[in-house]
Amino acid sequence: MNDKAPGTPRHVAIIMDGNGRWARERGLPRIKGHEEGANSVRAVVRASKELGISYLTLYAFSVENWVRPKAEIEGLMDLLVRYLRGNEKELHEQKIRLRAMGRLEDLREDVRNELARVSDATAAYESGTLVFALSYGGRTEIANAAKRIARQAAAGTLDPESVDEKTVAANLYLPDVPDPDLLIRTSGEMRVSNFMLWQISYAELYVSPVMWPDFREENLKQAVAEYKRRRRRFGDIA
Ligand code: FPP
């Protein structure tokens, strides 16, 4: 018998939701929810390292988020820059590599520069990887992969008949990052919101009722404990 009880997830991906509601419930401006959310990011990065999670991907800004009020977008971009500057030291101490995926060319120049700088400075670390999904959309990522594949076929470097799942996976933003084992969404919403659509095919889903600014180490531990109780069948029988 093949025992499929999973151990610690290698890759945890999180849809960080509920910052706005957290702020509204307290009579605060939305940006205060994002600010407290950045503290949750810090706590969850630390906790992931302690739990032995190798890859942590955080949905920090979607392609759809650009329709939000300009002040909120600017506030989020400021927060990202502040996070990168303020947490670089800890990433070095914990030997965590930072990476980013999405339409990074859409981001403000200072955000792009800080991302590139901290990604380069931490590129050699192997004890953990933190991925920020920024101006990210799952359909955009798949369409982008299709375009790259079409270009290779048009250039004659790829036989269209050879295109399979591996070809698509190899043309996603970060092809060397394994698929998420566990997808967490906070604030109780039961949606995947265009997040890593290709990669979450077999991910275990965990929806927490907790708003992201309140989601801390204990909540992550609970999610991982629940994951360990699941049986992953990958299409096989129980
Ligand atoms: C969703 O809450 C959250 C976001 C759109 C942004 C996520 C950003 C952070 C957690 C803060 C900064 C991030 C980093 C990486 C430092 P929402 O605004 O959609 O909440 P609502 O659904 O309650 O309105």
Coordinates of N, CA and C and ligand atoms in Angstrom, one line a residue:
M1 N 0.8 -1.2 0.0 CA 0.0 0.0 0.0 C 0.9 1.2 0.0
N2 N 0.4 2.2 -0.8 CA 1.2 3.4 -0.9 C 0.6 4.4 0.1
D3 N 1.3 4.8 1.1 CA 0.8 5.7 2.1 C 1.0 7.2 1.6
K4 N -0.1 7.9 1.4 CA 0.1 9.2 0.7 C -0.1 10.4 1.7
A5 N 0.1 10.0 3.0 CA 0.0 11.1 4.0 C 1.2 12.1 3.8
P6 N 0.8 13.3 3.5 CA 1.9 14.3 3.2 C 2.7 14.7 4.4
G7 N 3.9 15.1 4.2 CA 4.7 15.7 5.3 C 4.6 17.2 5.2
T8 N 5.6 17.9 5.6 CA 5.5 19.4 5.6 C 5.4 19.8 4.1
P9 N 4.5 20.7 3.8 CA 4.4 21.1 2.4 C 5.7 21.8 1.9
R10 N 6.2 21.4 0.7 CA 7.4 22.1 0.2 C 7.1 23.5 -0.2
H11 N 5.9 23.7 -0.8 CA 5.6 25.0 -1.3 C 4.2 25.4 -0.8
V12 N 4.1 26.5 -0.1 CA 2.8 27.1 0.3 C 2.6 28.4 -0.4
A13 N 1.4 28.5 -1.0 CA 1.1 29.8 -1.7 C -0.1 30.4 -0.9
I14 N -0.1 31.7 -0.8 CA -1.2 32.3 0.0 C -1.8 33.5 -0.7
I15 N -3.2 33.5 -0.7 CA -3.9 34.6 -1.2 C -4.3 35.4 0.0
M16 N -3.6 36.5 0.2 CA -3.7 37.3 1.4 C -4.9 38.3 1.2
D17 N -6.0 37.9 1.8 CA -7.2 38.7 1.6 C -7.8 39.2 2.9
G18 N -8.5 40.3 2.8 CA -9.2 40.8 4.0 C -8.6 42.1 4.7
N19 N -7.6 42.6 4.0 CA -6.9 43.8 4.6 C -7.9 45.0 4.8
G20 N -8.7 45.2 3.7 CA -9.7 46.3 3.7 C -10.7 46.1 4.7
R21 N -11.3 44.9 4.8 CA -12.3 44.6 5.8 C -11.8 44.8 7.2
W22 N -10.6 44.3 7.4 CA -9.9 44.4 8.8 C -9.9 45.9 9.2
A23 N -9.5 46.7 8.2 CA -9.4 48.2 8.5 C -10.8 48.8 8.8
R24 N -11.8 48.4 7.9 CA -13.1 49.0 8.0 C -13.7 48.6 9.3
E25 N -13.5 47.4 9.8 CA -14.1 46.9 11.1 C -13.6 47.8 12.2
R26 N -12.4 48.4 12.0 CA -11.8 49.2 13.1 C -11.9 50.7 12.8
G27 N -12.7 51.1 11.8 CA -12.9 52.5 11.4 C -11.6 53.1 10.9
L28 N -10.7 52.3 10.3 CA -9.4 52.9 9.8 C -9.4 52.9 8.3
P29 N -8.6 53.7 7.7 CA -8.4 53.7 6.3 C -7.8 52.4 5.8
R30 N -8.2 52.0 4.5 CA -7.8 50.7 4.0 C -6.3 50.5 4.1
I31 N -5.5 51.6 3.9 CA -4.1 51.4 3.9 C -3.5 50.9 5.2
K32 N -4.3 51.2 6.3 CA -3.8 50.7 7.6 C -4.0 49.1 7.7
G33 N -4.9 48.6 6.9 CA -5.1 47.2 6.8 C -3.9 46.6 6.1
H34 N -3.5 47.2 5.0 CA -2.3 46.8 4.3 C -1.1 46.8 5.1
E35 N -1.0 47.9 5.9 CA 0.2 48.1 6.7 C 0.3 46.9 7.8
E36 N -0.8 46.6 8.4 CA -0.8 45.5 9.3 C -0.6 44.2 8.6
G37 N -1.1 44.1 7.4 CA -0.8 43.0 6.5 C 0.6 42.8 6.2
A38 N 1.4 43.8 6.1 CA 2.8 43.7 5.9 C 3.5 43.1 7.1
N39 N 2.9 43.4 8.3 CA 3.5 42.7 9.5 C 3.2 41.2 9.5
S40 N 2.0 40.9 9.0 CA 1.7 39.4 8.8 C 2.7 38.8 7.9
V41 N 3.0 39.5 6.8 CA 4.0 38.9 5.8 C 5.3 38.6 6.6
R42 N 5.7 39.5 7.3 CA 7.0 39.3 8.1 C 6.9 38.1 9.0
A43 N 5.8 38.0 9.7 CA 5.6 36.9 10.7 C 5.5 35.6 9.9
V44 N 4.8 35.5 8.8 CA 4.6 34.3 8.1 C 5.9 33.8 7.4
V45 N 6.7 34.8 6.9 CA 7.9 34.4 6.3 C 8.8 33.7 7.4
R46 N 8.9 34.3 8.5 CA 9.7 33.8 9.6 C 9.2 32.4 10.0
A47 N 7.8 32.2 10.2 CA 7.2 31.0 10.6 C 7.4 29.9 9.6
S48 N 7.4 30.3 8.3 CA 7.6 29.3 7.2 C 9.0 28.7 7.3
K49 N 9.9 29.6 7.5 CA 11.3 29.1 7.7 C 11.4 28.1 8.8
E50 N 10.8 28.4 9.9 CA 10.9 27.6 11.1 C 10.2 26.2 10.8
L51 N 9.1 26.3 10.1 CA 8.4 25.0 9.8 C 9.1 24.2 8.7
G52 N 10.1 24.7 8.1 CA 10.8 23.9 7.0 C 10.1 24.0 5.7
I53 N 9.3 25.0 5.4 CA 8.7 25.2 4.1 C 9.7 25.8 3.2
S54 N 10.0 25.2 2.1 CA 11.0 25.7 1.2 C 10.6 26.8 0.3
Y55 N 9.4 26.9 -0.1 CA 8.9 27.9 -1.0 C 7.6 28.5 -0.4
L56 N 7.6 29.9 -0.3 CA 6.4 30.6 0.1 C 6.1 31.6 -1.0
T57 N 4.9 31.5 -1.6 CA 4.5 32.5 -2.6 C 3.3 33.3 -2.1
L58 N 3.5 34.6 -2.1 CA 2.5 35.5 -1.6 C 1.9 36.4 -2.7
Y59 N 0.5 36.3 -2.8 CA -0.2 37.1 -3.9 C -0.3 38.5 -3.3
A60 N 0.6 39.4 -3.7 CA 0.7 40.7 -3.1 C 0.0 41.8 -3.9
F61 N -0.2 41.5 -5.3 CA -0.9 42.5 -6.1 C -1.2 41.8 -7.4
S62 N -2.5 41.9 -7.8 CA -3.0 41.1 -9.0 C -3.0 42.1 -10.2
V63 N -3.1 41.5 -11.4 CA -3.3 42.3 -12.6 C -4.6 43.1 -12.4
E64 N -5.6 42.5 -11.7 CA -6.9 43.2 -11.6 C -6.8 44.3 -10.6
N65 N -5.9 44.3 -9.7 CA -5.8 45.3 -8.6 C -5.5 46.8 -9.2
W66 N -5.1 46.9 -10.4 CA -4.8 48.2 -11.0 C -6.0 49.1 -11.0
V67 N -7.2 48.5 -10.9 CA -8.4 49.4 -11.0 C -8.7 50.1 -9.7
R68 N -8.0 49.7 -8.6 CA -8.2 50.4 -7.3 C -7.9 51.9 -7.4
P69 N -8.4 52.6 -6.4 CA -8.0 54.1 -6.4 C -6.5 54.3 -6.3
K70 N -6.1 55.3 -7.0 CA -4.7 55.6 -7.2 C -4.0 55.7 -5.8
A71 N -4.6 56.3 -4.9 CA -4.0 56.5 -3.6 C -3.7 55.1 -2.9
E72 N -4.6 54.2 -3.1 CA -4.4 52.8 -2.5 C -3.2 52.1 -3.2
I73 N -3.2 52.3 -4.5 CA -2.1 51.6 -5.3 C -0.8 52.2 -4.9
E74 N -0.7 53.5 -4.8 CA 0.5 54.2 -4.4 C 0.9 53.7 -3.0
G75 N -0.1 53.7 -2.1 CA 0.2 53.2 -0.7 C 0.8 51.8 -0.7
L76 N 0.2 50.9 -1.5 CA 0.7 49.6 -1.6 C 2.1 49.5 -2.2
M77 N 2.4 50.3 -3.2 CA 3.7 50.3 -3.8 C 4.8 50.9 -2.7
D78 N 4.3 51.9 -2.0 CA 5.2 52.5 -0.9 C 5.5 51.4 0.1
L79 N 4.5 50.6 0.4 CA 4.6 49.6 1.5 C 5.6 48.5 1.0
L80 N 5.5 48.2 -0.3 CA 6.4 47.2 -0.8 C 7.9 47.6 -0.7
V81 N 8.1 48.9 -1.1 CA 9.5 49.4 -1.1 C 9.9 49.4 0.4
R82 N 9.1 49.8 1.3 CA 9.4 49.8 2.7 C 9.7 48.4 3.2
Y83 N 8.9 47.5 2.8 CA 9.1 46.1 3.2 C 10.5 45.6 2.7
L84 N 10.8 45.9 1.5 CA 12.0 45.3 0.9 C 13.2 46.0 1.6
R85 N 13.1 47.3 1.8 CA 14.3 48.0 2.5 C 14.4 47.5 3.9
G86 N 13.2 47.4 4.6 CA 13.2 47.1 6.0 C 13.5 45.6 6.4
N87 N 13.3 44.7 5.4 CA 13.4 43.3 5.7 C 14.6 42.6 5.0
E88 N 15.3 43.4 4.3 CA 16.4 42.7 3.6 C 17.4 42.1 4.5
K89 N 17.7 42.7 5.6 CA 18.6 42.2 6.6 C 18.1 40.8 7.1
E90 N 16.8 40.8 7.4 CA 16.3 39.5 7.9 C 16.4 38.4 6.9
L91 N 16.2 38.8 5.6 CA 16.3 37.8 4.6 C 17.7 37.2 4.5
H92 N 18.7 38.1 4.7 CA 20.1 37.7 4.7 C 20.3 36.8 5.9
E93 N 19.8 37.2 7.1 CA 20.1 36.4 8.3 C 19.5 35.0 8.1
Q94 N 18.3 34.9 7.5 CA 17.6 33.6 7.4 C 18.0 32.9 6.1
K95 N 18.8 33.5 5.3 CA 19.3 32.9 4.0 C 18.1 32.6 3.1
I96 N 17.2 33.5 3.0 CA 16.0 33.4 2.2 C 16.2 34.1 0.9
R97 N 16.0 33.5 -0.2 CA 16.1 34.1 -1.5 C 14.7 34.7 -1.9
L98 N 14.8 36.0 -2.3 CA 13.6 36.7 -2.8 C 13.5 36.6 -4.3
R99 N 12.3 36.3 -4.8 CA 12.0 36.3 -6.2 C 10.6 37.0 -6.4
A100 N 10.4 37.4 -7.6 CA 9.1 38.0 -8.0 C 8.6 37.4 -9.3
M101 N 7.3 37.4 -9.4 CA 6.7 36.9 -10.7 C 5.5 37.8 -11.0
G102 N 5.3 38.0 -12.3 CA 4.1 38.8 -12.7 C 4.5 39.7 -13.8
R103 N 3.7 40.7 -14.1 CA 4.0 41.7 -15.1 C 4.8 42.8 -14.4
L104 N 6.1 42.4 -14.1 CA 6.9 43.3 -13.3 C 7.1 44.6 -14.0
E105 N 7.1 44.6 -15.3 CA 7.3 45.8 -16.1 C 6.2 46.9 -15.8
D106 N 5.1 46.5 -15.2 CA 4.0 47.4 -14.9 C 4.3 48.2 -13.6
L107 N 5.2 47.7 -12.8 CA 5.4 48.2 -11.4 C 6.2 49.6 -11.5
R108 N 6.0 50.3 -10.4 CA 6.7 51.6 -10.3 C 8.2 51.4 -10.3
E109 N 8.9 52.3 -10.8 CA 10.4 52.1 -11.0 C 11.1 51.8 -9.7
D110 N 10.7 52.5 -8.6 CA 11.4 52.3 -7.4 C 11.2 50.8 -6.9
V111 N 9.9 50.4 -7.1 CA 9.6 49.0 -6.7 C 10.4 48.0 -7.5
R112 N 10.5 48.2 -8.8 CA 11.2 47.3 -9.7 C 12.7 47.3 -9.3
N113 N 13.2 48.5 -9.0 CA 14.6 48.6 -8.6 C 14.9 47.9 -7.3
E114 N 14.1 48.1 -6.3 CA 14.3 47.4 -5.0 C 14.1 45.9 -5.2
L115 N 13.1 45.5 -6.0 CA 13.0 44.0 -6.2 C 14.2 43.4 -6.8
A116 N 14.7 44.1 -7.8 CA 15.9 43.6 -8.6 C 17.1 43.6 -7.6
R117 N 17.2 44.6 -6.8 CA 18.4 44.7 -5.9 C 18.4 43.6 -4.9
V118 N 17.2 43.4 -4.2 CA 17.1 42.4 -3.1 C 17.1 41.0 -3.7
S119 N 16.5 40.8 -4.9 CA 16.6 39.5 -5.6 C 18.0 39.1 -5.9
D120 N 18.7 40.1 -6.4 CA 20.1 39.8 -6.8 C 21.0 39.5 -5.5
A121 N 20.8 40.3 -4.5 CA 21.6 40.2 -3.3 C 21.3 38.9 -2.6
T122 N 20.1 38.3 -2.8 CA 19.8 37.0 -2.1 C 19.8 35.8 -3.0
A123 N 20.2 36.0 -4.2 CA 20.0 34.9 -5.3 C 20.7 33.6 -4.9
A124 N 21.8 33.7 -4.1 CA 22.6 32.5 -3.9 C 22.0 31.7 -2.7
Y125 N 21.1 32.2 -2.0 CA 20.5 31.4 -0.8 C 19.7 30.3 -1.2
E126 N 19.8 29.2 -0.4 CA 19.1 28.0 -0.8 C 18.2 27.4 0.3
S127 N 18.2 28.1 1.5 CA 17.4 27.5 2.6 C 16.0 27.9 2.6
G128 N 15.6 28.7 1.6 CA 14.1 29.1 1.5 C 14.0 30.1 0.4
T129 N 12.8 30.1 -0.2 CA 12.5 31.0 -1.3 C 11.2 31.7 -1.0
L130 N 11.2 33.1 -1.0 CA 10.0 33.8 -0.9 C 9.7 34.5 -2.2
V131 N 8.5 34.1 -2.8 CA 8.1 34.7 -4.1 C 7.0 35.7 -3.9
F132 N 7.2 36.9 -4.4 CA 6.1 37.9 -4.4 C 5.4 37.8 -5.8
A133 N 4.1 37.6 -5.8 CA 3.4 37.7 -7.1 C 2.9 39.1 -7.2
L134 N 3.4 39.8 -8.2 CA 3.1 41.2 -8.3 C 2.6 41.6 -9.7
S135 N 1.5 42.3 -9.8 CA 0.9 42.5 -11.1 C 0.7 41.2 -11.8
Y136 N 0.3 40.2 -10.9 CA 0.2 38.8 -11.3 C -1.2 38.4 -11.7
G137 N -1.3 37.6 -12.8 CA -2.6 37.0 -13.1 C -2.3 35.6 -13.7
G138 N -3.0 34.6 -13.3 CA -2.8 33.3 -13.7 C -3.0 33.1 -15.2
R139 N -4.1 33.8 -15.7 CA -4.4 33.6 -17.2 C -3.4 34.4 -18.0
T140 N -2.9 35.5 -17.5 CA -1.9 36.3 -18.1 C -0.6 35.5 -18.2
E141 N -0.3 34.8 -17.2 CA 0.9 33.9 -17.1 C 0.8 32.8 -18.2
I142 N -0.4 32.2 -18.3 CA -0.5 31.1 -19.2 C -0.5 31.6 -20.7
A143 N -1.2 32.8 -20.9 CA -1.2 33.4 -22.2 C 0.2 33.8 -22.6
N144 N 1.0 34.3 -21.7 CA 2.4 34.6 -21.9 C 3.2 33.4 -22.3
A145 N 3.0 32.3 -21.6 CA 3.7 31.0 -21.9 C 3.3 30.6 -23.3
A146 N 2.0 30.7 -23.7 CA 1.6 30.3 -25.0 C 2.3 31.2 -26.1
K147 N 2.4 32.5 -25.8 CA 3.1 33.4 -26.8 C 4.6 32.9 -26.9
R148 N 5.2 32.6 -25.8 CA 6.6 32.2 -25.9 C 6.8 30.9 -26.7
I149 N 5.8 30.0 -26.5 CA 5.9 28.7 -27.2 C 5.6 28.9 -28.7
A150 N 4.7 29.8 -29.0 CA 4.3 30.1 -30.4 C 5.6 30.7 -31.1
R151 N 6.2 31.6 -30.4 CA 7.4 32.2 -31.0 C 8.5 31.2 -31.3
Q152 N 8.7 30.2 -30.4 CA 9.7 29.2 -30.6 C 9.3 28.3 -31.8
A153 N 8.0 28.0 -31.9 CA 7.5 27.2 -33.0 C 7.7 28.0 -34.4
A154 N 7.4 29.3 -34.3 CA 7.5 30.1 -35.5 C 9.0 30.2 -35.9
A155 N 9.9 30.3 -35.0 CA 11.3 30.4 -35.3 C 11.9 29.0 -35.7
G156 N 11.1 28.0 -35.6 CA 11.6 26.7 -36.0 C 12.4 25.9 -35.0
T157 N 12.5 26.5 -33.7 CA 13.3 25.8 -32.7 C 12.4 24.8 -31.9
L158 N 11.2 24.8 -32.1 CA 10.3 23.9 -31.4 C 9.3 23.2 -32.3
D159 N 9.1 21.9 -32.3 CA 8.1 21.2 -33.1 C 6.8 21.3 -32.4
P160 N 5.8 21.9 -33.0 CA 4.5 22.1 -32.4 C 3.9 20.8 -31.9
E161 N 4.2 19.7 -32.6 CA 3.7 18.3 -32.2 C 4.3 17.9 -30.8
S162 N 5.4 18.5 -30.5 CA 6.1 18.1 -29.2 C 5.5 18.8 -28.0
V163 N 4.7 19.8 -28.2 CA 4.2 20.6 -27.1 C 3.3 19.8 -26.2
D164 N 3.7 19.7 -24.9 CA 2.9 19.0 -23.9 C 2.9 19.8 -22.6
E165 N 2.4 19.2 -21.5 CA 2.3 19.9 -20.2 C 3.7 20.4 -19.8
K166 N 4.7 19.6 -20.0 CA 6.1 20.1 -19.6 C 6.5 21.3 -20.3
T167 N 6.1 21.4 -21.6 CA 6.5 22.6 -22.4 C 5.8 23.8 -21.8
V168 N 4.5 23.7 -21.5 CA 3.8 24.9 -20.9 C 4.5 25.2 -19.6
A169 N 4.7 24.2 -18.7 CA 5.2 24.5 -17.4 C 6.6 25.2 -17.5
A170 N 7.4 24.8 -18.5 CA 8.7 25.3 -18.7 C 8.7 26.8 -19.2
N171 N 7.5 27.3 -19.6 CA 7.4 28.6 -20.1 C 6.7 29.6 -19.2
L172 N 6.4 29.1 -18.0 CA 5.7 29.9 -17.0 C 6.8 30.9 -16.4
Y173 N 6.4 31.8 -15.5 CA 7.3 32.8 -15.0 C 8.5 32.2 -14.3
L174 N 8.2 31.2 -13.3 CA 9.4 30.7 -12.6 C 9.3 29.1 -12.7
P175 N 9.8 28.7 -13.9 CA 9.6 27.2 -14.2 C 10.4 26.3 -13.2
D176 N 11.4 26.8 -12.5 CA 12.1 25.9 -11.6 C 11.4 25.8 -10.2
V177 N 10.4 26.6 -10.0 CA 9.7 26.5 -8.7 C 8.7 25.4 -8.7
P178 N 8.7 24.4 -7.8 CA 7.7 23.4 -7.8 C 6.3 23.9 -7.6
D179 N 5.3 23.1 -8.0 CA 3.9 23.5 -7.8 C 3.6 23.6 -6.3
P180 N 2.7 24.6 -6.0 CA 2.3 24.6 -4.5 C 1.6 23.3 -4.1
D181 N 1.9 22.9 -2.9 CA 1.3 21.7 -2.3 C 0.0 22.2 -1.5
L182 N 0.1 23.4 -1.0 CA -0.9 23.9 -0.1 C -1.2 25.4 -0.6
L183 N -2.5 25.6 -0.8 CA -3.0 27.0 -1.2 C -3.9 27.5 0.0
I184 N -3.4 28.6 0.6 CA -4.2 29.1 1.7 C -4.9 30.4 1.2
R185 N -6.1 30.6 1.6 CA -6.8 31.9 1.3 C -7.4 32.4 2.6
T186 N -7.1 33.6 3.0 CA -7.6 34.2 4.2 C -8.9 34.9 3.9
S187 N -9.6 35.3 5.0 CA -10.8 36.1 5.0 C -12.1 35.3 4.6
G188 N -12.0 34.0 4.5 CA -13.2 33.2 4.3 C -13.7 33.1 2.9
E189 N -13.1 33.8 1.9 CA -13.6 33.8 0.6 C -13.2 32.5 -0.1
M190 N -14.2 31.9 -0.8 CA -14.0 30.6 -1.5 C -13.7 30.7 -3.0
R191 N -12.6 31.5 -3.3 CA -12.3 31.7 -4.7 C -10.8 31.6 -4.9
V192 N -10.4 31.3 -6.1 CA -8.9 31.2 -6.4 C -8.4 32.5 -7.1
S193 N -9.3 33.4 -7.5 CA -9.0 34.7 -8.0 C -7.8 34.8 -8.9
N194 N -7.8 33.9 -9.9 CA -6.8 34.0 -11.0 C -5.3 33.8 -10.5
F195 N -5.2 33.0 -9.4 CA -3.9 32.8 -8.8 C -3.3 31.5 -9.2
M196 N -2.2 31.5 -9.8 CA -1.4 30.3 -10.2 C -2.3 29.2 -10.7
L197 N -3.1 29.5 -11.7 CA -4.1 28.6 -12.2 C -3.5 27.3 -12.7
W198 N -2.4 27.4 -13.4 CA -1.7 26.1 -13.9 C -1.2 25.3 -12.7
Q199 N -0.5 26.0 -11.8 CA 0.3 25.3 -10.8 C -0.5 24.7 -9.6
I200 N -1.7 25.2 -9.4 CA -2.5 24.7 -8.3 C -3.4 23.5 -8.6
S201 N -3.2 22.9 -9.8 CA -4.0 21.8 -10.2 C -4.3 20.7 -9.1
Y202 N -3.2 20.4 -8.4 CA -3.3 19.4 -7.3 C -3.1 19.9 -5.9
A203 N -3.1 21.2 -5.8 CA -2.8 21.8 -4.4 C -4.0 21.5 -3.5
E204 N -3.7 21.3 -2.2 CA -4.7 21.2 -1.2 C -5.2 22.6 -0.9
L205 N -6.5 22.8 -0.8 CA -7.0 24.2 -0.5 C -7.3 24.3 1.0
Y206 N -7.0 25.4 1.6 CA -7.3 25.7 3.0 C -7.8 27.2 3.1
V207 N -9.0 27.3 3.4 CA -9.6 28.7 3.6 C -9.7 29.0 5.1
S208 N -9.1 30.1 5.5 CA -9.1 30.5 6.9 C -10.1 31.7 7.0
P209 N -10.9 31.7 8.0 CA -11.8 32.8 8.2 C -11.1 34.1 8.7
V210 N -9.9 33.9 9.1 CA -9.1 35.1 9.7 C -8.7 36.1 8.6
M211 N -8.9 37.4 8.9 CA -8.5 38.4 7.9 C -6.9 38.4 7.9
W212 N -6.4 38.7 6.7 CA -4.9 38.6 6.6 C -4.1 39.4 7.7
P213 N -4.5 40.6 8.1 CA -3.7 41.3 9.1 C -3.7 40.6 10.4
D214 N -4.6 39.7 10.7 CA -4.6 38.9 11.9 C -4.0 37.5 11.7
F215 N -3.6 37.2 10.5 CA -3.1 35.8 10.2 C -1.6 35.8 10.6
R216 N -1.3 35.0 11.6 CA 0.1 35.0 12.1 C 0.6 33.5 12.2
E217 N 1.7 33.4 12.9 CA 2.4 32.1 13.0 C 1.4 30.9 13.4
E218 N 0.6 31.1 14.4 CA -0.3 30.1 14.9 C -1.3 29.6 13.8
N219 N -1.7 30.6 13.0 CA -2.7 30.3 11.9 C -2.0 29.5 10.8
L220 N -0.8 29.8 10.5 CA 0.0 29.1 9.5 C 0.2 27.6 10.0
K221 N 0.6 27.5 11.3 CA 0.8 26.2 11.9 C -0.5 25.3 11.8
Q222 N -1.6 26.0 12.0 CA -2.9 25.3 11.9 C -3.2 24.8 10.5
A223 N -2.9 25.6 9.5 CA -3.1 25.3 8.1 C -2.2 24.1 7.7
V224 N -0.9 24.1 8.2 CA 0.0 23.0 7.9 C -0.4 21.7 8.6
A225 N -0.9 21.9 9.8 CA -1.4 20.7 10.5 C -2.5 20.0 9.8
E226 N -3.5 20.9 9.3 CA -4.6 20.4 8.6 C -4.1 19.7 7.3
Y227 N -3.2 20.3 6.6 CA -2.6 19.8 5.4 C -2.1 18.4 5.6
K228 N -1.4 18.2 6.8 CA -0.8 16.9 7.1 C -1.8 15.8 7.3
R229 N -3.0 16.2 7.7 CA -4.1 15.3 7.9 C -4.8 14.8 6.6
R230 N -4.5 15.6 5.5 CA -5.1 15.3 4.2 C -4.5 14.0 3.6
R231 N -5.2 13.4 2.7 CA -4.7 12.4 1.8 C -4.6 12.9 0.4
R232 N -3.4 12.9 -0.1 CA -3.3 13.4 -1.5 C -3.3 12.3 -2.5
R233 N -4.3 12.2 -3.4 CA -4.4 11.1 -4.2 C -3.9 11.3 -5.6
F234 N -3.8 12.5 -6.1 CA -3.4 12.8 -7.4 C -4.1 11.9 -8.5
G235 N -5.4 11.8 -8.3 CA -6.2 11.0 -9.3 C -6.2 9.5 -9.0
D236 N -5.4 9.0 -8.1 CA -5.4 7.6 -7.8 C -6.6 7.3 -6.9
I237 N -6.8 6.0 -6.5 CA -7.9 5.7 -5.6 C -7.4 5.7 -4.2
A238 N -8.3 5.8 -3.2 CA -7.9 6.0 -1.8 C -7.2 4.8 -1.3
Ligands
FPP1 C1 -6.2 41.9 -0.2 O1 -7.0 42.6 0.7 C2 -4.8 42.4 -0.2 C3 -4.2 43.0 -1.2 C4 -4.8 43.4 -2.4 C5 -2.8 43.4 -1.1 C6 -1.9 42.5 -0.3 C7 -0.9 43.4 0.4 C8 -0.3 43.2 1.6 C9 -0.6 42.1 2.5 C10 0.6 44.3 2.2 C11 1.9 44.5 1.6 C12 2.6 43.4 1.0 C13 3.9 43.1 1.1 C14 4.4 42.0 0.3 C15 4.8 43.8 2.0 P1 -8.2 43.5 0.2 O2 -7.7 44.9 0.2 O3 -8.7 43.0 -1.1 O4 -9.2 43.3 1.4 P2 -10.8 43.3 1.3 O5 -11.2 42.2 0.4 O6 -11.2 43.1 2.7 O7 -11.1 44.7 0.8

